[in-house]
mmCIF file of C-alpha atoms in Angstrom:
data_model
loop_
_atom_site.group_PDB
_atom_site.id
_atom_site.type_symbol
_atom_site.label_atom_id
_atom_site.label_comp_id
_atom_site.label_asym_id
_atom_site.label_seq_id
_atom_site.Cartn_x
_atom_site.Cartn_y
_atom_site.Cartn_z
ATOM 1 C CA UNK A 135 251.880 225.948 47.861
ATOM 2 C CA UNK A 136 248.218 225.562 49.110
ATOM 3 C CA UNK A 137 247.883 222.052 47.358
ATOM 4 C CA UNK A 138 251.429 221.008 48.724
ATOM 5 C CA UNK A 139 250.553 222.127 52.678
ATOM 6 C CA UNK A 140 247.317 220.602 52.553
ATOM 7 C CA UNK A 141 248.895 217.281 51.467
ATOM 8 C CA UNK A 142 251.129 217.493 53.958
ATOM 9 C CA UNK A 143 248.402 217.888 56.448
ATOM 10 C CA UNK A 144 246.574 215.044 54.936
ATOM 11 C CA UNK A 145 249.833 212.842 55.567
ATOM 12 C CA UNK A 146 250.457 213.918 58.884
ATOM 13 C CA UNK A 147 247.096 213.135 59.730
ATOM 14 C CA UNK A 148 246.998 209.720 58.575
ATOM 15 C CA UNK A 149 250.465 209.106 60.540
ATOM 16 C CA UNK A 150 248.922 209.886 63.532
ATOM 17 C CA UNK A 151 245.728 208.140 62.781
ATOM 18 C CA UNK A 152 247.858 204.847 62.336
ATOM 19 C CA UNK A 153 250.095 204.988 65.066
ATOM 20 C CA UNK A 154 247.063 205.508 67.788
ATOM 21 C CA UNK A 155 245.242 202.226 66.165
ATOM 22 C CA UNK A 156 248.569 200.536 66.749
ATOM 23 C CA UNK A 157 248.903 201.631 70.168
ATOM 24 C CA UNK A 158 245.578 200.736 71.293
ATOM 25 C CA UNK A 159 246.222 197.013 69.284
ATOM 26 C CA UNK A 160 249.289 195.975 70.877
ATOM 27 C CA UNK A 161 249.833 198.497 73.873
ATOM 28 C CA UNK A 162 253.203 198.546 72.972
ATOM 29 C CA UNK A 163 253.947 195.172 72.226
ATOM 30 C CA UNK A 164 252.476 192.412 69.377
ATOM 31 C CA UNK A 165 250.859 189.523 71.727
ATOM 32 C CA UNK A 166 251.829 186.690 69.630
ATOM 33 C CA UNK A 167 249.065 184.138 70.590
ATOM 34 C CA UNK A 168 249.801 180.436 69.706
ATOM 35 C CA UNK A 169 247.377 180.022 66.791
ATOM 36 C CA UNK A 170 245.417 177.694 66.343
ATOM 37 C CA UNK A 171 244.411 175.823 63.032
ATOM 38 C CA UNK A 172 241.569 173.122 62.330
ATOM 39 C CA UNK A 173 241.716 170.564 60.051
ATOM 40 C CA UNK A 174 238.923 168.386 58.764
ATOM 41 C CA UNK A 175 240.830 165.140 58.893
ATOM 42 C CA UNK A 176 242.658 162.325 61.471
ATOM 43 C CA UNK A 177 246.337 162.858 62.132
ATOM 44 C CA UNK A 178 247.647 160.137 60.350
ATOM 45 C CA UNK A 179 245.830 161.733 57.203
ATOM 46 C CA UNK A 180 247.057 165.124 58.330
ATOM 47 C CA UNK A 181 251.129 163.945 58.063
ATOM 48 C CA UNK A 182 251.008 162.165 55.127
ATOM 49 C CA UNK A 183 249.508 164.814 53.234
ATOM 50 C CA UNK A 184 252.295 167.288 53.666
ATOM 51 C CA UNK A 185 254.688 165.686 51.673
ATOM 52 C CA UNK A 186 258.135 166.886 51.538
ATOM 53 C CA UNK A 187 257.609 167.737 55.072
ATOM 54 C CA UNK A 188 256.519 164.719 57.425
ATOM 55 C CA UNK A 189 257.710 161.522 54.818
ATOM 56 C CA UNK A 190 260.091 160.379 57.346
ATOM 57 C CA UNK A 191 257.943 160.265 59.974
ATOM 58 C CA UNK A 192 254.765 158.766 58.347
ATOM 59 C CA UNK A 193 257.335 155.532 57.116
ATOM 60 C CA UNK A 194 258.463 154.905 60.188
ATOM 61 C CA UNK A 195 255.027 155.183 62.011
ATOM 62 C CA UNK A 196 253.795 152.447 58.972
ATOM 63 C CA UNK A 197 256.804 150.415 59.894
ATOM 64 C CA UNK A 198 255.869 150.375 63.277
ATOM 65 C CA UNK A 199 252.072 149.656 63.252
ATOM 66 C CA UNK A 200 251.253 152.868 64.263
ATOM 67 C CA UNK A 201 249.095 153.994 61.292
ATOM 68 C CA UNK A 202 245.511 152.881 63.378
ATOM 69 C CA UNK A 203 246.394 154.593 66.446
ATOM 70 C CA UNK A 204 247.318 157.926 64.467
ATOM 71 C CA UNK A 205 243.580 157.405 63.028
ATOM 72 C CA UNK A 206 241.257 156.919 65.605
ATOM 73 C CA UNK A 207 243.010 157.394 69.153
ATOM 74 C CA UNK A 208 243.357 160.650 71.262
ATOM 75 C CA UNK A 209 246.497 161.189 70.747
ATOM 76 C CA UNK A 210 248.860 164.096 70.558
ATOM 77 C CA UNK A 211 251.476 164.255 68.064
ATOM 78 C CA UNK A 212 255.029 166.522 68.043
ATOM 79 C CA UNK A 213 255.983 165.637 64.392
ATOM 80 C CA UNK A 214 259.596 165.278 63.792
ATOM 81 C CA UNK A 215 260.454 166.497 59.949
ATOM 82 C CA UNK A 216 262.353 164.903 57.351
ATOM 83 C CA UNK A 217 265.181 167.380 58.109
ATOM 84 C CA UNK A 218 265.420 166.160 61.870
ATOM 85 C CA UNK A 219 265.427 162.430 61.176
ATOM 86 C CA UNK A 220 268.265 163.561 58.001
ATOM 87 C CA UNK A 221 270.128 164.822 60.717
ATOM 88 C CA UNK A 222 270.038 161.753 62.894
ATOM 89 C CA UNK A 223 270.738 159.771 60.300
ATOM 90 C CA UNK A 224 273.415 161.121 59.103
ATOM 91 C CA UNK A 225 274.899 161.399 62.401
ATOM 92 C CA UNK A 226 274.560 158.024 63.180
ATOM 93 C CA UNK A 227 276.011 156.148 59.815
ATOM 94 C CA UNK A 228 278.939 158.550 60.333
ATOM 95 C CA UNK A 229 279.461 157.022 63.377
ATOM 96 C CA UNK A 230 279.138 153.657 62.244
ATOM 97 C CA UNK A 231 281.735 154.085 59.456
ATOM 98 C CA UNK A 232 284.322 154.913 61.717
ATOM 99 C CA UNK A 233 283.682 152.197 63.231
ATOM 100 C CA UNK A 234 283.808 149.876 60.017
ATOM 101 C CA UNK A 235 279.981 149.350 60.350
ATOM 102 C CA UNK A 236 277.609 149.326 56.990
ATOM 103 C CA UNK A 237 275.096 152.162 57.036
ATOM 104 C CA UNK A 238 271.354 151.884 58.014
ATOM 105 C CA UNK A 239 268.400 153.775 56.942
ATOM 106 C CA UNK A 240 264.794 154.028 58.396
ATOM 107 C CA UNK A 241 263.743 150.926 56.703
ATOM 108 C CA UNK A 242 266.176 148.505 58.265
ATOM 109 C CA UNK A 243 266.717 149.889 61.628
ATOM 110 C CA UNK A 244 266.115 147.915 64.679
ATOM 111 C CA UNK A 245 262.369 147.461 65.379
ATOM 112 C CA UNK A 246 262.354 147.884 68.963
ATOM 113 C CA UNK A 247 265.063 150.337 69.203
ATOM 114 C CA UNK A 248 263.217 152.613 66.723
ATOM 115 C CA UNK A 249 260.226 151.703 67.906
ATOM 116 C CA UNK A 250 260.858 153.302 71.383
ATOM 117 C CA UNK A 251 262.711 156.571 69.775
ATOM 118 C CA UNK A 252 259.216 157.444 68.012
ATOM 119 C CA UNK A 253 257.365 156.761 70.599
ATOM 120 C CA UNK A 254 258.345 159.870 72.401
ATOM 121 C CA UNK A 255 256.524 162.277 70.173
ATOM 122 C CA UNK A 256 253.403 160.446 70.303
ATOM 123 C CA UNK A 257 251.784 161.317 73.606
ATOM 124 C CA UNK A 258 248.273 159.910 75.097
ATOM 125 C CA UNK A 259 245.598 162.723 75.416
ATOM 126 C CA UNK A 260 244.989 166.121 73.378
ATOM 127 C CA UNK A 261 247.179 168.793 74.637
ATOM 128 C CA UNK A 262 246.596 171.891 73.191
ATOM 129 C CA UNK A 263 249.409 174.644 74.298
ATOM 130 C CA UNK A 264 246.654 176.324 77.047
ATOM 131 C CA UNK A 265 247.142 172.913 78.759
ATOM 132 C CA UNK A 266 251.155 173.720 79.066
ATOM 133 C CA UNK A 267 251.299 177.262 80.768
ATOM 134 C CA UNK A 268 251.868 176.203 84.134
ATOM 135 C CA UNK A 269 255.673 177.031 85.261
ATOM 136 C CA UNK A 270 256.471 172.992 85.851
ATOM 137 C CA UNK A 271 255.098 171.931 82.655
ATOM 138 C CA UNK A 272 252.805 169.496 81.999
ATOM 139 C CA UNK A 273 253.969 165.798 82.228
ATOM 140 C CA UNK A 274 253.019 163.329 78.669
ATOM 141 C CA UNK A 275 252.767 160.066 78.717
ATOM 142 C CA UNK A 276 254.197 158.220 75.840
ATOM 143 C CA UNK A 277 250.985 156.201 73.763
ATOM 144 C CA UNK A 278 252.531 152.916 74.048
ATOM 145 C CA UNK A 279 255.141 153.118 76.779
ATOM 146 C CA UNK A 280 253.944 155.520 79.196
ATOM 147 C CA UNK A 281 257.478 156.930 79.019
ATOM 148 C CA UNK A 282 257.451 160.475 80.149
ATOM 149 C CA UNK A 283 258.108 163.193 78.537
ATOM 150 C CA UNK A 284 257.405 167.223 79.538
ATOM 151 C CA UNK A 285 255.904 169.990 77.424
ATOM 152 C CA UNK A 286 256.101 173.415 78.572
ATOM 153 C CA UNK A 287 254.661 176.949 77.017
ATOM 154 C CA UNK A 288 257.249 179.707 76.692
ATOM 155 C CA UNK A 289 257.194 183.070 74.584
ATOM 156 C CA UNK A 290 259.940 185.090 73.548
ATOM 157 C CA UNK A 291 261.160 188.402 74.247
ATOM 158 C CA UNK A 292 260.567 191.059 70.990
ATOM 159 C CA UNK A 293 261.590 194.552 71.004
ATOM 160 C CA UNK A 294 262.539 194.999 74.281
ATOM 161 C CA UNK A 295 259.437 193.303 75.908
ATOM 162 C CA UNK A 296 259.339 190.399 78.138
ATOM 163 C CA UNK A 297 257.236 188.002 76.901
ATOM 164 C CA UNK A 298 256.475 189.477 74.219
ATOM 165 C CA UNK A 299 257.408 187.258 71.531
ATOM 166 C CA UNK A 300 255.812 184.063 70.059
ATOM 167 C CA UNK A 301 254.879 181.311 71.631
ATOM 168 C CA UNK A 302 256.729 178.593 71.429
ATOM 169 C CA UNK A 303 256.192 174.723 73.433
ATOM 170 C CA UNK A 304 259.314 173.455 74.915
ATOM 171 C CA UNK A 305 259.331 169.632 74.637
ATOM 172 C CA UNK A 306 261.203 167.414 76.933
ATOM 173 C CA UNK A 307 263.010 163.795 77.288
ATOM 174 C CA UNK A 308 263.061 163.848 81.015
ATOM 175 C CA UNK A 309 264.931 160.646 81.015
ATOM 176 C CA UNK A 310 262.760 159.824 84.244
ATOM 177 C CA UNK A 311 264.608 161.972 86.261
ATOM 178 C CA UNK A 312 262.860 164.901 88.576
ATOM 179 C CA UNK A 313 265.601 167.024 87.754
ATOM 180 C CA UNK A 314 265.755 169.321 84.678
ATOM 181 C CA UNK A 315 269.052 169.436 84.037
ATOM 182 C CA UNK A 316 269.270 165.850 83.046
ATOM 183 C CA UNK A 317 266.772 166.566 80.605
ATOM 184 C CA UNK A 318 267.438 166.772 76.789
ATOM 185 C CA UNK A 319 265.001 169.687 75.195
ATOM 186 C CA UNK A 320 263.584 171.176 72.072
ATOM 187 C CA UNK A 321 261.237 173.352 70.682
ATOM 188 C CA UNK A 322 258.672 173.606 68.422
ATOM 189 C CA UNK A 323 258.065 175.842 65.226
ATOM 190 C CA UNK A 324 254.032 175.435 64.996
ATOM 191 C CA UNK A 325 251.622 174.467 67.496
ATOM 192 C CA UNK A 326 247.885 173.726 67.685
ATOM 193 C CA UNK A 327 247.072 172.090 64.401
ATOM 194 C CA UNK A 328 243.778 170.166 65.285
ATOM 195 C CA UNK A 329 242.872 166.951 63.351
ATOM 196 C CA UNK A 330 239.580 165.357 63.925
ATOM 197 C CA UNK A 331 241.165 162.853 66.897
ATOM 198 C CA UNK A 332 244.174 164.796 68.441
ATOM 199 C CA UNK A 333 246.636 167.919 67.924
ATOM 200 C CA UNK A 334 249.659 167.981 66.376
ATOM 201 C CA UNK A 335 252.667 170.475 66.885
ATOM 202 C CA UNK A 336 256.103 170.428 64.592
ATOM 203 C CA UNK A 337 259.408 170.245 66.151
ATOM 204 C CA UNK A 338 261.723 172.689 65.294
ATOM 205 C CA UNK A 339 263.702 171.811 61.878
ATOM 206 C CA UNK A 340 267.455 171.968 63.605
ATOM 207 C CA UNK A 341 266.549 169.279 65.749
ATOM 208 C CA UNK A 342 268.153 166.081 66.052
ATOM 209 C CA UNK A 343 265.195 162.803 66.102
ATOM 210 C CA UNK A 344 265.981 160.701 69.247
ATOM 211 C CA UNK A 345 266.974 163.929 70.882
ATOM 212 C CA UNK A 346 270.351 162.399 72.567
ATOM 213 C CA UNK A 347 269.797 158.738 72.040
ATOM 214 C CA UNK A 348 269.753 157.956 68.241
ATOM 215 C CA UNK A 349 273.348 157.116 67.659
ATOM 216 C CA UNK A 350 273.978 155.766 71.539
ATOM 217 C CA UNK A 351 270.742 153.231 70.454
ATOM 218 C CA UNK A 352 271.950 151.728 67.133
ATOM 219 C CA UNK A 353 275.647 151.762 67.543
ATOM 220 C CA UNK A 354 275.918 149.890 71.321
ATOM 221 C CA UNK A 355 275.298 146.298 71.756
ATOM 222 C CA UNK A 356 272.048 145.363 72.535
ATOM 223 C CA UNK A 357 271.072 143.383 75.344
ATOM 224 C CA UNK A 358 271.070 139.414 75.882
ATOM 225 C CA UNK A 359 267.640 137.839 76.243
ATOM 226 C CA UNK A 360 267.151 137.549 79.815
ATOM 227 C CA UNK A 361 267.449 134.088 81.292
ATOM 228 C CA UNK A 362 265.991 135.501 84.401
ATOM 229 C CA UNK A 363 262.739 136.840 83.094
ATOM 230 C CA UNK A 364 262.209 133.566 80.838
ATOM 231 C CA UNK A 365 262.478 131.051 82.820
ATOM 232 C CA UNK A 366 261.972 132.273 85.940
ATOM 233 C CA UNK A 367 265.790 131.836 87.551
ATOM 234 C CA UNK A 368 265.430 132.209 91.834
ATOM 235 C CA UNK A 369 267.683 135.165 92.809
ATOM 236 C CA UNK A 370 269.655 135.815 96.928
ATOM 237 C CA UNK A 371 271.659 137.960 97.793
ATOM 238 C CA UNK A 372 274.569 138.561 100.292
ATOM 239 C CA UNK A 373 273.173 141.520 101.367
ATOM 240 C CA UNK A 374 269.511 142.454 101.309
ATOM 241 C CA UNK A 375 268.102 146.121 101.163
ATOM 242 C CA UNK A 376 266.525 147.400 104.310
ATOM 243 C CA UNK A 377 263.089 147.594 104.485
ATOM 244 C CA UNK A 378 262.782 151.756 104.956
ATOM 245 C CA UNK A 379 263.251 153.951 104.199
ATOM 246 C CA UNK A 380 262.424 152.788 100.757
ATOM 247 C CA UNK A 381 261.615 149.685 98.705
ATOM 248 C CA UNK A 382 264.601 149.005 97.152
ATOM 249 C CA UNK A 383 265.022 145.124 97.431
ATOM 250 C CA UNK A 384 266.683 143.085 95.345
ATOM 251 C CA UNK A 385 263.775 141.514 93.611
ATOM 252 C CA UNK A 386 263.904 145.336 91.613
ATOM 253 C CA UNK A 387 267.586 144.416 89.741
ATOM 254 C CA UNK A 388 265.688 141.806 88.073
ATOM 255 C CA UNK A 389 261.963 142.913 87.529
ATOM 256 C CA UNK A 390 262.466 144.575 83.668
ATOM 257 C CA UNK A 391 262.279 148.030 84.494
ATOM 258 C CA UNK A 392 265.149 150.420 84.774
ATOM 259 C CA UNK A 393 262.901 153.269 86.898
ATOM 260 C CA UNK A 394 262.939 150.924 89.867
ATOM 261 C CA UNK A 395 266.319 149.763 91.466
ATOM 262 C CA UNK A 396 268.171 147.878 94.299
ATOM 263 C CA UNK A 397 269.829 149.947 96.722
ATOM 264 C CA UNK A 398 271.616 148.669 99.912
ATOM 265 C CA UNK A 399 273.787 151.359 101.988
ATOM 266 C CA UNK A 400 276.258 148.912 103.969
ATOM 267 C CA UNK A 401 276.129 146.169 100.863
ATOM 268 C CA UNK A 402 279.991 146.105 100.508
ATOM 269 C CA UNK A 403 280.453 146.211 104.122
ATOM 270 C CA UNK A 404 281.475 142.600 103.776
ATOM 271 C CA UNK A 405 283.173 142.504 100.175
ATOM 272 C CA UNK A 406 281.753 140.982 97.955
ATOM 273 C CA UNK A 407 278.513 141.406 97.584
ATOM 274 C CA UNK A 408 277.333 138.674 95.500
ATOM 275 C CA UNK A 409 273.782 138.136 93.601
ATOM 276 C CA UNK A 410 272.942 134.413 92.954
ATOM 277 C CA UNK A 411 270.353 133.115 89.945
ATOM 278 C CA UNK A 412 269.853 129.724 90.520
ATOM 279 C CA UNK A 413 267.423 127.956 87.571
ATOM 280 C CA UNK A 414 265.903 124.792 87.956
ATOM 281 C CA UNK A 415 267.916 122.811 85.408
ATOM 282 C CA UNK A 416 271.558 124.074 84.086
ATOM 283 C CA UNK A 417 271.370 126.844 81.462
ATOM 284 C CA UNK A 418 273.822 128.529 78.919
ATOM 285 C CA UNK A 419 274.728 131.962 79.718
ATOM 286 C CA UNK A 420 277.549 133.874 77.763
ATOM 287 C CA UNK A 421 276.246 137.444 77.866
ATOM 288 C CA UNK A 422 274.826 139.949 80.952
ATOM 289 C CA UNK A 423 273.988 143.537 80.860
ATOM 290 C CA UNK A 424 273.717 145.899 84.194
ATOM 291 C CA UNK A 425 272.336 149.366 84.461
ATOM 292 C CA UNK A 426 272.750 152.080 86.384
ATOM 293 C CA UNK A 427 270.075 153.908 88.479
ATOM 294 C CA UNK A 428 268.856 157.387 88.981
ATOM 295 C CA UNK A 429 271.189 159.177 90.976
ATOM 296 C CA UNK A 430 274.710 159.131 92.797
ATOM 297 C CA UNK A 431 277.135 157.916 90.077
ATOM 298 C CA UNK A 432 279.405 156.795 93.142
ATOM 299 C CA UNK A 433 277.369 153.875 94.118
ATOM 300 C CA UNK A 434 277.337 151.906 90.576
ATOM 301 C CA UNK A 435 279.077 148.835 90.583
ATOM 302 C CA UNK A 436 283.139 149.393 89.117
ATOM 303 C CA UNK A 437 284.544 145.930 89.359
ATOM 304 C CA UNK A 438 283.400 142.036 89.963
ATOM 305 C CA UNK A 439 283.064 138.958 88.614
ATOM 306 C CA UNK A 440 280.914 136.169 87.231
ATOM 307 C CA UNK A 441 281.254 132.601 88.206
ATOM 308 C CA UNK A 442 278.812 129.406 87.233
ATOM 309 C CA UNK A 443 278.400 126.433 89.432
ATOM 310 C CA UNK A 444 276.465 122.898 89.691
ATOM 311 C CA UNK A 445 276.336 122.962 93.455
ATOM 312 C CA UNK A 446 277.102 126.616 95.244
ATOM 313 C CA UNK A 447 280.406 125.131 96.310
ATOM 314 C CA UNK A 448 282.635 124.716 93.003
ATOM 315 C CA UNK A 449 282.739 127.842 91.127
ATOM 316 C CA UNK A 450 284.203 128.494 87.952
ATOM 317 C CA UNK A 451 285.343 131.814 86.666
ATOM 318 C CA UNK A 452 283.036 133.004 83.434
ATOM 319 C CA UNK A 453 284.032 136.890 83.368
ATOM 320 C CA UNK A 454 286.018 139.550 84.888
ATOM 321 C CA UNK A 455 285.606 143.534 85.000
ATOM 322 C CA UNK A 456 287.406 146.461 86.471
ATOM 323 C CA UNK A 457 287.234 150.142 85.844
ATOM 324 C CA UNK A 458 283.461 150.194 85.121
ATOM 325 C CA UNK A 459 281.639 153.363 84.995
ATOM 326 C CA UNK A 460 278.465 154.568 84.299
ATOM 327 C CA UNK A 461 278.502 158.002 83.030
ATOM 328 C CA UNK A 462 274.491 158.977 82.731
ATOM 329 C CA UNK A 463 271.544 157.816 84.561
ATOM 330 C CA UNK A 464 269.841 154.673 83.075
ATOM 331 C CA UNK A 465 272.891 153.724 81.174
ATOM 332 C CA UNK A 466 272.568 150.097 80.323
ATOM 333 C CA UNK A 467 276.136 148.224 79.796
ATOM 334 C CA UNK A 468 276.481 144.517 77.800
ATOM 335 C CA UNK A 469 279.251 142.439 78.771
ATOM 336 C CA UNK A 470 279.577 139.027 76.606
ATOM 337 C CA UNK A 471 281.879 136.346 77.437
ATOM 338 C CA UNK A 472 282.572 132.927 76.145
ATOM 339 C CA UNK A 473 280.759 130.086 77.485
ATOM 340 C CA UNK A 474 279.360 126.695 75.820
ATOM 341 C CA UNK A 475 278.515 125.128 79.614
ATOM 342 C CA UNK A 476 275.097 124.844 81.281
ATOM 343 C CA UNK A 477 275.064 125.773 84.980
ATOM 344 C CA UNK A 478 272.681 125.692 86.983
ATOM 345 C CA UNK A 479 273.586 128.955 89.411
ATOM 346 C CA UNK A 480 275.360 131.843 88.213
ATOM 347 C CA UNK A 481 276.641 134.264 90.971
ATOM 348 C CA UNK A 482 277.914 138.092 90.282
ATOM 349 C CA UNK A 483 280.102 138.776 92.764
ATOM 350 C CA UNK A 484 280.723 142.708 93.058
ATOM 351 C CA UNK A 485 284.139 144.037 94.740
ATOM 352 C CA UNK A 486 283.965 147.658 94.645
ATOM 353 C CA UNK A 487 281.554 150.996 93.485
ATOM 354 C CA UNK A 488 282.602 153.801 92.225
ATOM 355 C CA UNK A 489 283.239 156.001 95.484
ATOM 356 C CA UNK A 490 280.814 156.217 97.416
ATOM 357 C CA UNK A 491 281.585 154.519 101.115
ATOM 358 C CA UNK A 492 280.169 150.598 101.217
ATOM 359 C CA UNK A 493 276.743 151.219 98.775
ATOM 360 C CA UNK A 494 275.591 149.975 96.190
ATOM 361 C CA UNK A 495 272.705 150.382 93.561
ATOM 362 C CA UNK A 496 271.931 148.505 90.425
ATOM 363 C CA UNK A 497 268.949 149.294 88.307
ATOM 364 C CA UNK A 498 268.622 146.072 86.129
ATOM 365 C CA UNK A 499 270.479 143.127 86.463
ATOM 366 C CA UNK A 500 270.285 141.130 82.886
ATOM 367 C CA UNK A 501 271.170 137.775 82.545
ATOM 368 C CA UNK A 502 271.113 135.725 79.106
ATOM 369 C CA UNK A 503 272.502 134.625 76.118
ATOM 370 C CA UNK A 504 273.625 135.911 73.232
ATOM 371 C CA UNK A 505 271.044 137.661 70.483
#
């Protein structure tokens, strides 16, 4: 009985010994810090040695001519694993088979289209996660682009304590909009792996690569090769922007970028409003592509038409559309028509918006032939 009490004691001592060093560790809680790791070689070197893991990614950054910037530019990296660009993939080709299309693969995708899709995970500057902890974010721009993209710090809740879980970065598309909620989001599953010329966190498995766009980019038409920007066509308008409170002239319909945009409040107030390229000899065009802006859905263009002329006063008809809309911000739409004539004015002539009063806003204004 001796033997068996002090034992007991022994055990009971111990217990108590153990649960005070926990106590004083975690005060209640684990702290789950967002570890960092070090790793004696460049990124590109980093992904391509863990096979099975980053494959995917490390093709298509060969494919794309990326392989020197990965190797000696301050970069940061959120690598996108085989499983997410499976998922993708798959997603995509079972798109394409319903619609009678032949499958593609990583190899034969679209340059440019998959050249901006990976181009979102590779960021300018090292970010570590102590650069992310402030409430907003921290705003990336994209290494070749400069398209934005947000990375925030969060931690989980654990056993009943507020932030008391691991860290974890959420990573953003913000789609160039201020507002979250028209962001598309993930997370990451490791963080703070540092390579001799950047820093390299791992998306979460269960995401999809492209975040919303992958399928939208390789199943939709692309766009024509723009006349406009080629050759230099003249552009007027019926209706000019004001000059406050913003710059929103015309000239930004037609300058290549979809983050600036025309806007005109009273531009239907005389119907239509028209938009006239005049080149100086008679081109081609059989194809145009218009995009909508950043905000109220109501002021995209729903219905007009496209006419070619030789002298501004004998128009002929070239294409027709009603019941347009543009469901999402930046939303690019390609509208091809036949056409074997050169003119040398082409006028878009719009009749109505999608509900909102007499304005009107286009982002890009495309005007070509077809690819």
């Amino acid at each position: 009985m001796g033997i068996n009490h002090f034992r007991k004691q022994l055990f009971l001592i111990g217990l108590t010994a153990i649960s005070i060093i926990a106590c004083q560790r975690d005060a209640g809680f684990y702290d789950h810090e967002a570890l960092s790791q070090t790793v004696p070689v460049n990124t590109y070197d980093y992904l391509k040695s863990k096979k099975g893991i980053f494959d995917s990614m490390v093709l298509v950054i060969d494919r794309l001519g990326l392989k020197q910037t990965l190797n000696d530019s301050s970069i940061t990296v959120f690598a996108v694993t085989n499983n997410s660009f499976r998922l993708a993939v798959n997603n995509l080709n079972n798109t394409r088979k319903i619609a009678g299309k032949s499958p593609l693969n990583l190899s034969n995708m679209d340059y440019i289209q998959l050249d901006t899709i990976i181009t979102q995970y590779i960021m300018r500057g090292k970010y570590p996660t102590d650069s992310m902890q402030n409430q907003d974010g921290l705003l990336l721009s994209g290494v070749r682009y400069g398209y934005q993209m947000n990375a925030r710090l969060t931690t989980a809740a654990t056993s009943g304590f507020q932030n008391g879980g691991p860290k974890t970065i959420n990573y953003s598309d913000t789609k160039w909009s201020q507002f979250q909620r028209n962001w598309a989001t993930t997370s990451t599953s490791s963080s703070n792996i540092l390579t001799t010329n950047g820093v390299v966190h791992t998306i979460s498995q269960d995401h999809i690569a492209g975040f919303q766009d992958f399928v939208k980019r390789f199943t939709l038409t692309f766009p024509p090769k723009n006349y406009i920007q080629m050759y230099g066509g003249k552009q007027t308008v019926s209706a000019e922007a004001p000059d406050k409170p913003y710059p929103e002239k015309s000239y930004f319909m037609v300058d290549g970028s979809v983050t600036t945009k025309f806007f005109n409040p009273t531009a239907l107030q005389t119907k239509p409003f028209w938009s006239n390229i005049e080149f100086s000899v008679p081109r081609i065009c059989n194809a145009y592509a218009l995009s909508s802006a950043n905000d109220n859905p109501g002021r995209n263009p729903k219905a007009w038409n496209l006419q070619g002329s030789q002298d501004m006063l004998n128009w002929e008809m070239l294409d027709q559309q009603s019941n347009q809309n543009f469901p999402e911000f930046f939303l690019q739409k390609v509208y091809r028509f036949e056409n074997t004539k050169a003119y040398k004015h082409y006028r878009l002539n719009i009749t109505e918006n999608n509900g909102s009063g007499i304005e009107l806003q286009i982002a890009e204004y495309v005007l070509g032939f077809k690819l």
